[in-house]
PDB file of C-alpha atoms in Angstrom:
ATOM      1  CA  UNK A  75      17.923   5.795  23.372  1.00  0.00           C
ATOM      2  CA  UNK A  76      18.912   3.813  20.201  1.00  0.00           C
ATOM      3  CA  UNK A  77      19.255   0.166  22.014  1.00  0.00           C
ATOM      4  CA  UNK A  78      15.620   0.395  23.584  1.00  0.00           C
ATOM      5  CA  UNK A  79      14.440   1.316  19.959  1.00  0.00           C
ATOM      6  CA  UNK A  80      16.818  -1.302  18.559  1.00  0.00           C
ATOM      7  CA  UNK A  81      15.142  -3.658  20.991  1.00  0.00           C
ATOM      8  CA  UNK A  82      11.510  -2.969  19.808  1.00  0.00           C
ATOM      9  CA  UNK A  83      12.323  -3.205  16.621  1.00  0.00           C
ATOM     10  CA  UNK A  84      14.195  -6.589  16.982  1.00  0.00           C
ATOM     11  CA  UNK A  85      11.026  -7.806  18.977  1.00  0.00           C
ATOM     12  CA  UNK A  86       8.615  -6.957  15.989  1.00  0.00           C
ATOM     13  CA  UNK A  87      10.917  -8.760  13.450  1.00  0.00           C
ATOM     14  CA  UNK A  88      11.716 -11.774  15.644  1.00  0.00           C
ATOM     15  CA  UNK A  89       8.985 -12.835  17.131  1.00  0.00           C
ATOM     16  CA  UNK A  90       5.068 -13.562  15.524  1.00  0.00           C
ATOM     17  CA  UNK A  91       4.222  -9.831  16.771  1.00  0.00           C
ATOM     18  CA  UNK A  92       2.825  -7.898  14.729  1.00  0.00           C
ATOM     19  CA  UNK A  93       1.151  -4.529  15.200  1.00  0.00           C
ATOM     20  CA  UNK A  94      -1.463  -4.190  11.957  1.00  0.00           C
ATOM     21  CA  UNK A  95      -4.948  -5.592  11.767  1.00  0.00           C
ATOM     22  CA  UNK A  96      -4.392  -8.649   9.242  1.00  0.00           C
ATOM     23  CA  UNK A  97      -8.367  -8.498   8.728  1.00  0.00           C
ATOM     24  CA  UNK A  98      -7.493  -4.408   7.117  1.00  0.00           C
ATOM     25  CA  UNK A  99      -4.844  -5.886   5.108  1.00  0.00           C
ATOM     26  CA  UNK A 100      -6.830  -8.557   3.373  1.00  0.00           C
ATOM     27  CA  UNK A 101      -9.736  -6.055   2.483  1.00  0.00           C
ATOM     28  CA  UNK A 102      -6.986  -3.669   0.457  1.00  0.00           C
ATOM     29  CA  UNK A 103      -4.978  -7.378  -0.892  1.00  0.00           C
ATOM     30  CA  UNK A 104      -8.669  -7.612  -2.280  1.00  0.00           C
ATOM     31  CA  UNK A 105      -9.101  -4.348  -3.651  1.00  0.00           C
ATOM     32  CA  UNK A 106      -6.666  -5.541  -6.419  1.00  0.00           C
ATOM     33  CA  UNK A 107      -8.317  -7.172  -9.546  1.00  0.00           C
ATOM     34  CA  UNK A 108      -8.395 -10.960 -10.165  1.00  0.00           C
ATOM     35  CA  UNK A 109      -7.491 -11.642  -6.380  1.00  0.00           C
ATOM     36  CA  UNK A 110     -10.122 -13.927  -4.904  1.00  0.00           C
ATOM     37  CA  UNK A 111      -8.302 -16.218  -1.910  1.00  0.00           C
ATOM     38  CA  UNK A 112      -5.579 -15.453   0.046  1.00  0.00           C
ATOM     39  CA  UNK A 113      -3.603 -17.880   1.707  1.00  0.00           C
ATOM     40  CA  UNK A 114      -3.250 -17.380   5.518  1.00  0.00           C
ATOM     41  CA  UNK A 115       0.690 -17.471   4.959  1.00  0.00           C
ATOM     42  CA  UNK A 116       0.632 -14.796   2.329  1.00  0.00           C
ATOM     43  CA  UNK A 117      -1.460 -12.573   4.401  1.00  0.00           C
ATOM     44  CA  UNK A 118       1.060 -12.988   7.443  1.00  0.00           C
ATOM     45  CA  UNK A 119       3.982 -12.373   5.331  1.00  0.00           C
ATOM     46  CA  UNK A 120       2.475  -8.952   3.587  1.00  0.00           C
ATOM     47  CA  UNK A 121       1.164  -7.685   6.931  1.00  0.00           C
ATOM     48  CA  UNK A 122       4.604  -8.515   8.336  1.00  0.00           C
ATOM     49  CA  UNK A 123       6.236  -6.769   5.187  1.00  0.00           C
ATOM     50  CA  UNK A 124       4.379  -3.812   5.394  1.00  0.00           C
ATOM     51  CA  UNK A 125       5.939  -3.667   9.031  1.00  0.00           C
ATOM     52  CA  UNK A 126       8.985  -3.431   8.232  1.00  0.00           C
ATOM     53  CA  UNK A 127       7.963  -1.012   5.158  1.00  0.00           C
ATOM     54  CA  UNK A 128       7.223   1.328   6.910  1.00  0.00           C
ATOM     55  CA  UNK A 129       9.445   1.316   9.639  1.00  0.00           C
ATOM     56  CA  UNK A 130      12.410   1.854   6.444  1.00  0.00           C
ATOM     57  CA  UNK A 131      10.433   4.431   5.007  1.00  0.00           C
ATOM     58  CA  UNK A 132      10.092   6.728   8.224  1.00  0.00           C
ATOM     59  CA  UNK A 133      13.783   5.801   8.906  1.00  0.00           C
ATOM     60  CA  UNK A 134      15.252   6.569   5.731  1.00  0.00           C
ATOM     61  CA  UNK A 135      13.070   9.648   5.388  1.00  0.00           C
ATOM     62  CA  UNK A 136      13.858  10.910   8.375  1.00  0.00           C
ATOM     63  CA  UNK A 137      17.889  10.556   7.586  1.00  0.00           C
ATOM     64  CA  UNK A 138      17.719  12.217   4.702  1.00  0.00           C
ATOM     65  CA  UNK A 139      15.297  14.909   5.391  1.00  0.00           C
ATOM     66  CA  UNK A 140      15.807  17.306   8.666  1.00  0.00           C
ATOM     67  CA  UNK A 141      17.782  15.188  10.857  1.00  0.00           C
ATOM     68  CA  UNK A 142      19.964  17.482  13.158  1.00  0.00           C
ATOM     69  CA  UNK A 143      17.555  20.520  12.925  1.00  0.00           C
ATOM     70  CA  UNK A 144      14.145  20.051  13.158  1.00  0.00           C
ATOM     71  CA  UNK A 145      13.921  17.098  15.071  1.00  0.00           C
ATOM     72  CA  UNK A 146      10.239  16.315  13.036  1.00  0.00           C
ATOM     73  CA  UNK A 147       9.884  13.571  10.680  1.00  0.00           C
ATOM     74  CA  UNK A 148       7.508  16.102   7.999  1.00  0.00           C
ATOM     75  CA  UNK A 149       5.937  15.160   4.560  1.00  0.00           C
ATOM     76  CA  UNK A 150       8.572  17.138   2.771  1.00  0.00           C
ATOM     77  CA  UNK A 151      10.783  14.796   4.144  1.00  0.00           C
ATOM     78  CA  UNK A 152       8.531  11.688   2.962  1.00  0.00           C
ATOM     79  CA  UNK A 153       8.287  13.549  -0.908  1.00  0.00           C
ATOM     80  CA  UNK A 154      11.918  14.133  -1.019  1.00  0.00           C
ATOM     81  CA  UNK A 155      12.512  10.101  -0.183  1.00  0.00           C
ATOM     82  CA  UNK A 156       9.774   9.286  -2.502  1.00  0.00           C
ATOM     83  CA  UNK A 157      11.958  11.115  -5.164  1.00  0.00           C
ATOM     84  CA  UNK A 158      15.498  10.744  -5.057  1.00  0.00           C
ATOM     85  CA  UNK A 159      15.370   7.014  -3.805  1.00  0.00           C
ATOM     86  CA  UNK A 160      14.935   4.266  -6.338  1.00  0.00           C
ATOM     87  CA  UNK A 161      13.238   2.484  -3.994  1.00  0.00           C
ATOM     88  CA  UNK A 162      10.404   4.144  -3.368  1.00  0.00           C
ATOM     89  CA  UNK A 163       9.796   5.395  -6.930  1.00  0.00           C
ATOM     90  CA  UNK A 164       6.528   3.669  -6.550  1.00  0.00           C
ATOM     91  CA  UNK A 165       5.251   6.230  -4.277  1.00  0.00           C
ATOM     92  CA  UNK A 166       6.047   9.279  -6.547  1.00  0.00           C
ATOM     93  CA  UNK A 167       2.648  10.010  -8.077  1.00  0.00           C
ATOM     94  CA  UNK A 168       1.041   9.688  -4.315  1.00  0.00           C
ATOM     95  CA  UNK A 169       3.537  11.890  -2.501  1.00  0.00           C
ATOM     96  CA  UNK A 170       3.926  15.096  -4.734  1.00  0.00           C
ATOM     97  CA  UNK A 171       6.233  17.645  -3.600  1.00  0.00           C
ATOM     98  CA  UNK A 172       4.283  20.567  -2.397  1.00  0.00           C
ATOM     99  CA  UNK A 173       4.353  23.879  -3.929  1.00  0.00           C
ATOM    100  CA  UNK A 174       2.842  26.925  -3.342  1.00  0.00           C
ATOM    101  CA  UNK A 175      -0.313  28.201  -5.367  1.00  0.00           C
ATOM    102  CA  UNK A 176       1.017  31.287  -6.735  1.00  0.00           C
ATOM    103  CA  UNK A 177       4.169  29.896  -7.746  1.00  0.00           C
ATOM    104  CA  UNK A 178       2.007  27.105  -9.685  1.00  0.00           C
ATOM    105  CA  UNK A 179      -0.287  29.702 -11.268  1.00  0.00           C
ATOM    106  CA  UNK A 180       3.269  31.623 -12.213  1.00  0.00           C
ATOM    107  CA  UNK A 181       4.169  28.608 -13.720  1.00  0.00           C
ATOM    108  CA  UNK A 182       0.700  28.262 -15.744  1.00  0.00           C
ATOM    109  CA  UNK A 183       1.318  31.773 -16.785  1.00  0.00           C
ATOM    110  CA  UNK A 184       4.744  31.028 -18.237  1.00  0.00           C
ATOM    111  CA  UNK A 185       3.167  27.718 -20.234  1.00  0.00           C
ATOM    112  CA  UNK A 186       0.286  29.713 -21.195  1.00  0.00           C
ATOM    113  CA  UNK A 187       3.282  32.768 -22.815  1.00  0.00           C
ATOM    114  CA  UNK A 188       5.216  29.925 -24.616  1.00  0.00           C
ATOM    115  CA  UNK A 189       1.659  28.485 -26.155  1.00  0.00           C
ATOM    116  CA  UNK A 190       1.056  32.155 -27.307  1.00  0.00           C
ATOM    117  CA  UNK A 191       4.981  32.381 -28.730  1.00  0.00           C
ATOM    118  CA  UNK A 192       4.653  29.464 -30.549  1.00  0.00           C
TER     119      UNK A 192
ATOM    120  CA  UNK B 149     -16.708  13.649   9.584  1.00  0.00           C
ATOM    121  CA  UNK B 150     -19.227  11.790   8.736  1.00  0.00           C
ATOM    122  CA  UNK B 151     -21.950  14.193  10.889  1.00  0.00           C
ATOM    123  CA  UNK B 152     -21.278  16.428   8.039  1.00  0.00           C
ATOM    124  CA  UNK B 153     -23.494  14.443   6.037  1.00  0.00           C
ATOM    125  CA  UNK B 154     -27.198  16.651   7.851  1.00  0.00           C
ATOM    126  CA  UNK B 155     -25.042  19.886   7.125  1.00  0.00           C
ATOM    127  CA  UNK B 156     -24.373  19.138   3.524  1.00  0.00           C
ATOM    128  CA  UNK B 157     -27.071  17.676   2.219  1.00  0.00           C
ATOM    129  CA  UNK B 158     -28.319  19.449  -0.959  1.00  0.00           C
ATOM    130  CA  UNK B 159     -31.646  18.374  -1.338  1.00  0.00           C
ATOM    131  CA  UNK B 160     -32.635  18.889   2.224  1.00  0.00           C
ATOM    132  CA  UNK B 161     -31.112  22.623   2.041  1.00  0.00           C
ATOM    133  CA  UNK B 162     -32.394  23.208  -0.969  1.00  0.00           C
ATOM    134  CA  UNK B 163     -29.694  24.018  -3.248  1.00  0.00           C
ATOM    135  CA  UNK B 164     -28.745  23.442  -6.704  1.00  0.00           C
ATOM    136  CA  UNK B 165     -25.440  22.113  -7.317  1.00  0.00           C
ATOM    137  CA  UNK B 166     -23.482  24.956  -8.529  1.00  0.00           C
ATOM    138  CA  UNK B 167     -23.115  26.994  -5.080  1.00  0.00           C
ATOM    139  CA  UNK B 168     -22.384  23.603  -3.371  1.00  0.00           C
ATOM    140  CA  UNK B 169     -19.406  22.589  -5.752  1.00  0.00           C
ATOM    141  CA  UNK B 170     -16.978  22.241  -2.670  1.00  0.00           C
ATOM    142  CA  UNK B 171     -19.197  20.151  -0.944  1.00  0.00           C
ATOM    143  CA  UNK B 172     -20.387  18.266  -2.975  1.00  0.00           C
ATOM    144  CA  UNK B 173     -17.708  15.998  -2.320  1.00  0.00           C
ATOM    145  CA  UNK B 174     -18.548  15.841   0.754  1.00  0.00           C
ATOM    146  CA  UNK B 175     -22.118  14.587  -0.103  1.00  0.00           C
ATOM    147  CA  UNK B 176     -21.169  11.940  -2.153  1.00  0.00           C
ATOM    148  CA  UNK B 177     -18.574  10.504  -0.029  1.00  0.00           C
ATOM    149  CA  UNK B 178     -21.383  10.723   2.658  1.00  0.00           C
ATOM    150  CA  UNK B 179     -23.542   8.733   0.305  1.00  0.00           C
ATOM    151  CA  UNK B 180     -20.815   6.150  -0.475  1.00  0.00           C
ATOM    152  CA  UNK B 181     -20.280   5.974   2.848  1.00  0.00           C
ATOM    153  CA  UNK B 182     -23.572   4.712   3.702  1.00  0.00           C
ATOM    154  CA  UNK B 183     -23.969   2.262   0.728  1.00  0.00           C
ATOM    155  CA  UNK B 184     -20.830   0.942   2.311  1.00  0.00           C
ATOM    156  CA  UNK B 185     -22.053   0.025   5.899  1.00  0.00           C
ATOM    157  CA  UNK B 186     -25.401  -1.943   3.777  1.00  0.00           C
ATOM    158  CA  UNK B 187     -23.160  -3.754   1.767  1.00  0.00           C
ATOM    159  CA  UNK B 188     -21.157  -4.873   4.552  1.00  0.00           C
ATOM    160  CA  UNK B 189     -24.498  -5.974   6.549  1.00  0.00           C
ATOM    161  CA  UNK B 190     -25.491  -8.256   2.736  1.00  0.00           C
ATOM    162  CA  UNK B 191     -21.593  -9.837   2.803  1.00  0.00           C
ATOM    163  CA  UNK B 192     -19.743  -8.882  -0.427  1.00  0.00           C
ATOM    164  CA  UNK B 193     -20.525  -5.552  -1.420  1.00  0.00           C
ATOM    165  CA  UNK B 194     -19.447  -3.990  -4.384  1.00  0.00           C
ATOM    166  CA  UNK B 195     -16.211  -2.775  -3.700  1.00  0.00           C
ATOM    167  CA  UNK B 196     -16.494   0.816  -4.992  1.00  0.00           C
ATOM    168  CA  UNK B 197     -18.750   1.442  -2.207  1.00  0.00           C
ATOM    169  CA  UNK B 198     -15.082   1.148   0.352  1.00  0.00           C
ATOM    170  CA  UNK B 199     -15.267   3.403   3.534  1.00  0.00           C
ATOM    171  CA  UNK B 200     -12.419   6.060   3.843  1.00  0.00           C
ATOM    172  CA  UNK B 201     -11.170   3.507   7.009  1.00  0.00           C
ATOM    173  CA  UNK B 202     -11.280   0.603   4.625  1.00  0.00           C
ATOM    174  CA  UNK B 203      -9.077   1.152   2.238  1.00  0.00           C
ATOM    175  CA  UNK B 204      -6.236   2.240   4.954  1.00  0.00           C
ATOM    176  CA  UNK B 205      -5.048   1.138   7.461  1.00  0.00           C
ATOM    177  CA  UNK B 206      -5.655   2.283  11.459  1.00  0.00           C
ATOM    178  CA  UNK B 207      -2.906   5.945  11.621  1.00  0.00           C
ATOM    179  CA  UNK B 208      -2.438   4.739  14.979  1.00  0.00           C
ATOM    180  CA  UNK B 209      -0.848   1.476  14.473  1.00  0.00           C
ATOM    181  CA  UNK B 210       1.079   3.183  11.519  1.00  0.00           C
ATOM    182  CA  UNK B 211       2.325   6.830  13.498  1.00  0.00           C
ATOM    183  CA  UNK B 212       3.589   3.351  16.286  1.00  0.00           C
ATOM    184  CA  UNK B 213       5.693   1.933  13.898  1.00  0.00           C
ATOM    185  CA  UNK B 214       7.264   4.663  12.694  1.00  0.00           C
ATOM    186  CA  UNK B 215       7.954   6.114  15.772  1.00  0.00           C
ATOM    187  CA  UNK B 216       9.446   2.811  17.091  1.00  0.00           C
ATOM    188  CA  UNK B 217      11.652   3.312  13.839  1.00  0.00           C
ATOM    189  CA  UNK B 218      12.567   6.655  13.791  1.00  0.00           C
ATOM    190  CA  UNK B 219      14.966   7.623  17.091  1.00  0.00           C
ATOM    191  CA  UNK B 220      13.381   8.536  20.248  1.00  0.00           C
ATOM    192  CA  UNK B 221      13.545  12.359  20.452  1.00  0.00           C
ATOM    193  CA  UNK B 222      11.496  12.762  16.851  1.00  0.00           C
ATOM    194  CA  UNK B 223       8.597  14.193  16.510  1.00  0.00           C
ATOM    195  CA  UNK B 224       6.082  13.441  13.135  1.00  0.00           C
ATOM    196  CA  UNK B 225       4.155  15.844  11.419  1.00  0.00           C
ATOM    197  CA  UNK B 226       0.234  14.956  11.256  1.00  0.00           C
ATOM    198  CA  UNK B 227       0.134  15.011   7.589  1.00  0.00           C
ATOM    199  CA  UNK B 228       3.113  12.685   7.257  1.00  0.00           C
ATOM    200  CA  UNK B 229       1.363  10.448   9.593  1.00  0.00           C
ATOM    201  CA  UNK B 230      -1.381  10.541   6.945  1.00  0.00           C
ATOM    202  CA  UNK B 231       0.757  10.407   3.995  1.00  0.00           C
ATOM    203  CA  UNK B 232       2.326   7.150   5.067  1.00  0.00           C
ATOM    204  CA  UNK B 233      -0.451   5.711   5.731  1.00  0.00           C
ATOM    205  CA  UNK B 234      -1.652   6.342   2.180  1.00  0.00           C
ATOM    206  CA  UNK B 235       1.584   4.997   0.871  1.00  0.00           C
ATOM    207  CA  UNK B 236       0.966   1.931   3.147  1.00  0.00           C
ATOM    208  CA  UNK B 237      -2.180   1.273   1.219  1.00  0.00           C
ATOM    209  CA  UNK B 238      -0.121   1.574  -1.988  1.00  0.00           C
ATOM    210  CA  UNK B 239       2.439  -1.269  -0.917  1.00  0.00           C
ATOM    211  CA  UNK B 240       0.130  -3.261  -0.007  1.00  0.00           C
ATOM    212  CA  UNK B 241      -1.456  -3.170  -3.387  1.00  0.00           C
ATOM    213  CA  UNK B 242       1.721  -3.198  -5.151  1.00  0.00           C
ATOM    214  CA  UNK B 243       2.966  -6.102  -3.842  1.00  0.00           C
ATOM    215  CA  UNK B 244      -0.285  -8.095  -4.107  1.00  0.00           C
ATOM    216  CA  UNK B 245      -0.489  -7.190  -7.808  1.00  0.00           C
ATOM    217  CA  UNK B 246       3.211  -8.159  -9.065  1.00  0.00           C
ATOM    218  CA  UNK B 247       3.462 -11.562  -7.828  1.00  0.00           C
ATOM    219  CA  UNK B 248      -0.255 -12.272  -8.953  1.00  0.00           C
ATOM    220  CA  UNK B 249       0.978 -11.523 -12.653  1.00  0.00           C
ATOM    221  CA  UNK B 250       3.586 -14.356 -12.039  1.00  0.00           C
ATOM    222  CA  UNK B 251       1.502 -16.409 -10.165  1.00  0.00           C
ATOM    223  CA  UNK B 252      -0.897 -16.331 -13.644  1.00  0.00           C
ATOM    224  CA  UNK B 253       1.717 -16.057 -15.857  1.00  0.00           C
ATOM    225  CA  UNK B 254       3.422 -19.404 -14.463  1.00  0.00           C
ATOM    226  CA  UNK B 255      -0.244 -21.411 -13.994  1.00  0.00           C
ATOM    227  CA  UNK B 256      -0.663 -20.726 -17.664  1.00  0.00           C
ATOM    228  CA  UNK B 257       2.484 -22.073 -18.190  1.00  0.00           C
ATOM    229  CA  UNK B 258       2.025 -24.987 -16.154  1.00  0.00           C
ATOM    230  CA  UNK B 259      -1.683 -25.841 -17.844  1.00  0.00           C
ATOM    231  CA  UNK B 260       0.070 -26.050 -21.248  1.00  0.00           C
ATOM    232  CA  UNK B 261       2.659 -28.895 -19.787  1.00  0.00           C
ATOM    233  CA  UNK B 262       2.263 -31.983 -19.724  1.00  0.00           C
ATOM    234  CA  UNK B 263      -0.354 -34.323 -18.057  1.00  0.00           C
ATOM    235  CA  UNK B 264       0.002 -35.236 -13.959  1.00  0.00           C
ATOM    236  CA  UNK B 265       1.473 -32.283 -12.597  1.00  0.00           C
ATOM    237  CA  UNK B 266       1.064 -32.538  -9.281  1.00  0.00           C
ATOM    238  CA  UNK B 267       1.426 -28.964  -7.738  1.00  0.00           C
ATOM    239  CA  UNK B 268       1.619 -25.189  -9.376  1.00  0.00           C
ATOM    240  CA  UNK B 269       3.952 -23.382  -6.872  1.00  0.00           C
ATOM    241  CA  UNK B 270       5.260 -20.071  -7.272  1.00  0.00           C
ATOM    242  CA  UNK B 271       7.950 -19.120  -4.537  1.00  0.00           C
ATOM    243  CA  UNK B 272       8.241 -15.409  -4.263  1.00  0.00           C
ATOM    244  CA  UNK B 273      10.077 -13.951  -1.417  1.00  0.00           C
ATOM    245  CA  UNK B 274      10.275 -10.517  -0.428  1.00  0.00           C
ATOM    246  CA  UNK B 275      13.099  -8.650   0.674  1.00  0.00           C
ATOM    247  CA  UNK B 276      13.530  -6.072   3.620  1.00  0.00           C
ATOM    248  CA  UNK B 277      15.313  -3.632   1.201  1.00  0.00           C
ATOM    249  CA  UNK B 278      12.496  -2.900  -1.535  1.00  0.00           C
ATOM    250  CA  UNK B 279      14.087  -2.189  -5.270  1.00  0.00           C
ATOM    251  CA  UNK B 280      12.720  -2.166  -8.274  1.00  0.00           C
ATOM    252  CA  UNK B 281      14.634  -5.058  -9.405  1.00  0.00           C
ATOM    253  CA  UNK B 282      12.533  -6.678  -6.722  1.00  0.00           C
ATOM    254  CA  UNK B 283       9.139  -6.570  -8.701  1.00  0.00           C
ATOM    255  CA  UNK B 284      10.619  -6.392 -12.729  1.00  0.00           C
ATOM    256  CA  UNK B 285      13.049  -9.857 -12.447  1.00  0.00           C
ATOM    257  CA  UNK B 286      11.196 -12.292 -14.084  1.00  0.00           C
ATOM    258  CA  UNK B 287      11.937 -15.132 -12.066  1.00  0.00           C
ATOM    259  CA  UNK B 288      10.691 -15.842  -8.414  1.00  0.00           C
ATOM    260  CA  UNK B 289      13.890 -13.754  -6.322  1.00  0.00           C
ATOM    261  CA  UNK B 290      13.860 -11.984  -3.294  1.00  0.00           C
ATOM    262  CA  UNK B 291      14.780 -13.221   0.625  1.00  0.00           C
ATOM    263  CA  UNK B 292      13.281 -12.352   3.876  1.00  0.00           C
ATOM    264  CA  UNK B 293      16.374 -11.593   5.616  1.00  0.00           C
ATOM    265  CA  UNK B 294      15.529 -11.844   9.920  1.00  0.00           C
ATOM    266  CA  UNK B 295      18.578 -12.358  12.137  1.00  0.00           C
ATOM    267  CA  UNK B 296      20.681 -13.312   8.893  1.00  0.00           C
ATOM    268  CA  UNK B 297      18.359 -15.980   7.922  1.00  0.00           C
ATOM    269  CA  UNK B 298      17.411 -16.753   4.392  1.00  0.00           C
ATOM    270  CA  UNK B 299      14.116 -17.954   3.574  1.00  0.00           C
ATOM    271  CA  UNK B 300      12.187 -18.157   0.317  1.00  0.00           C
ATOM    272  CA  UNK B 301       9.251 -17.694   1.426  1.00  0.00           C
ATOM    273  CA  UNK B 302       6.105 -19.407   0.128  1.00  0.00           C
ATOM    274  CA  UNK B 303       3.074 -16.425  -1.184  1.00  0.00           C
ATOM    275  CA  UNK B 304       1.168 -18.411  -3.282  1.00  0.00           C
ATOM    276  CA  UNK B 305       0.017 -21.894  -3.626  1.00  0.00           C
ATOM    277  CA  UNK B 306      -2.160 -23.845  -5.811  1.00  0.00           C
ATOM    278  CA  UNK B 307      -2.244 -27.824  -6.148  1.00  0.00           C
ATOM    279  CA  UNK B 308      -3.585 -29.020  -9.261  1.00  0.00           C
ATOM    280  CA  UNK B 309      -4.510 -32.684  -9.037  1.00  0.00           C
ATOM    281  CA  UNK B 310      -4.998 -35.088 -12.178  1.00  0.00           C
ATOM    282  CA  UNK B 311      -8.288 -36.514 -11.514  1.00  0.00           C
ATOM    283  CA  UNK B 312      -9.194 -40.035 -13.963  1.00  0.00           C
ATOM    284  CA  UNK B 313     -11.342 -40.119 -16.412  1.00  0.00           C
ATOM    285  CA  UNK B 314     -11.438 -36.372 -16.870  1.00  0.00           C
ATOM    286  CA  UNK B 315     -10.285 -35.293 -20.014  1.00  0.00           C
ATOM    287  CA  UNK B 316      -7.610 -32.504 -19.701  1.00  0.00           C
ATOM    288  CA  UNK B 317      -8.191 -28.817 -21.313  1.00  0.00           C
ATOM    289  CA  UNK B 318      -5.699 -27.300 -23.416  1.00  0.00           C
ATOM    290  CA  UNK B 319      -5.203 -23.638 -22.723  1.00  0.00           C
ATOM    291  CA  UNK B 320      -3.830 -21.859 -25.658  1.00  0.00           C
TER     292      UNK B 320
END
């Protein structure tokens, strides 16, 4: 199971494969202010780093998060890594923790008690 | 999705915009949408005017990696497929902004030297393990480890070339 994996993922980091469109990855490089060219190496080397982003990120949240039980990599999983690992601080504000609606309008109540206290 | 866009439309329907709140997202992404596809046909649109599939990347080339990375009995949930795919965007941009401050930072630098410098290079690497010491050290760090190797790797390039007779500017 693991060596067939370990093999794909050995054969994406070795060898010039990569699996994203670089043409996608320019348009969001652009979408940053004050970029105008790219150079063809730069654009290789992000693509490829976004590669192997990703494939950490689903790793590591997968390690931490259900593991033994549920067998499912879920986006609890992905806000929990996004929080306790310094790493991908970064991704905080874009993968908030889920909660509930009435336990976030019983948290607005509370606020809205301690505004009236004070 | 974007067949919504008959369904929803407020001035065909008649409807002011206070019973079509909800929706009326939905209209003006439909609206963006379309600017989108005409500024793509004239070359470089504006680029507010980004399609939802623009700005991220294909979820099936994403939901392949990470199930190449994760082991071979797991399962993903849809909305993490979607999620990281989002955060994919977010890397992308991350990375493109941080060593663009050094690149500037160091060509400003380099303008004030002296005269005849041949090339403004900044060497920025990055590593397989992301920290945040990564994108705050000040100078040009990070390796791309593969098989054990260490590379710095080359992201952005400029040559500046002395040319005679042309009198050099002094950026303050």
């Amino acid at each position: 199971m693991s060596a067939k994996n370990m093999e794909k993922v050995e054969q994406a980091t070795n060898r010039k494969n990569i699996s994203l469109p670089m043409s996608r990855v320019r348009l969001i490089m652009k979408s940053s202010p004050d970029v105008s060219c790219i150079n063809q190496d730069a654009l290789f080397l992000t693509t490829k780093a976004t590669e192997l982003f990703v494939q950490h990120l689903a790793l590591s949240s997968y390690k931490n998060g259900s593991g033994k039980e549920t067998n499912t990599l879920s986006y609890s999983d992905l806000a929990n890594a996004a929080e306790e690992s310094e790493t991908f601080q970064f991704l905080t504000d874009i993968l908030p923790k889920k909660i509930l609606a009435r336990e976030y309008l019983k948290s607005l109540e509370e606020m809205e008690k301690d505004a009236d206290n004070l | 999705m974007d067949g919504d866009s008959s369904t929803t439309d407020a001035s065909q329907l008649g409807i002011t915009g206070e019973y079509m709140a909800g929706s009326h997202f939905v209209l003006a992404q439909a609206q963006e949408g379309d600017e989108g596809l005409n500024d793509h046909e004239d070359g470089d649109g504006s680029k507010d005017n980004l399609r939802e599939q623009d700005i991220y990347l294909p979820i099936a080339n994403v939901a392949r990696i990470m199930k190449n990375a994760i082991p071979q009995t797991g399962k993903i949930a849809k909305d993490a497929k979607e999620c990281v795919q989002e955060c994919v965007s977010e890397f992308i941009s991350f990375i493109t902004s941080e060593p663009l401050k050094l690149y500037l930072q160091k060509f400003r630098e380099a303008m004030k030297g002296e005269k005849g410098i041949s090339t403004v290079t900044v060497t920025e690497g990055m590593g397989e393990e992301l920290t945040d010491e990564t994108f705050t050290n000040p100078l040009p760090a990070g390796i791309i480890t593969a098989d054990g190797q260490q590379q710095n790797v080359m992201v952005y390039t400029t040559s500046y070339q002395q040319i005679p007779g042309v009198q050099q500017l002094q950026f303050s």
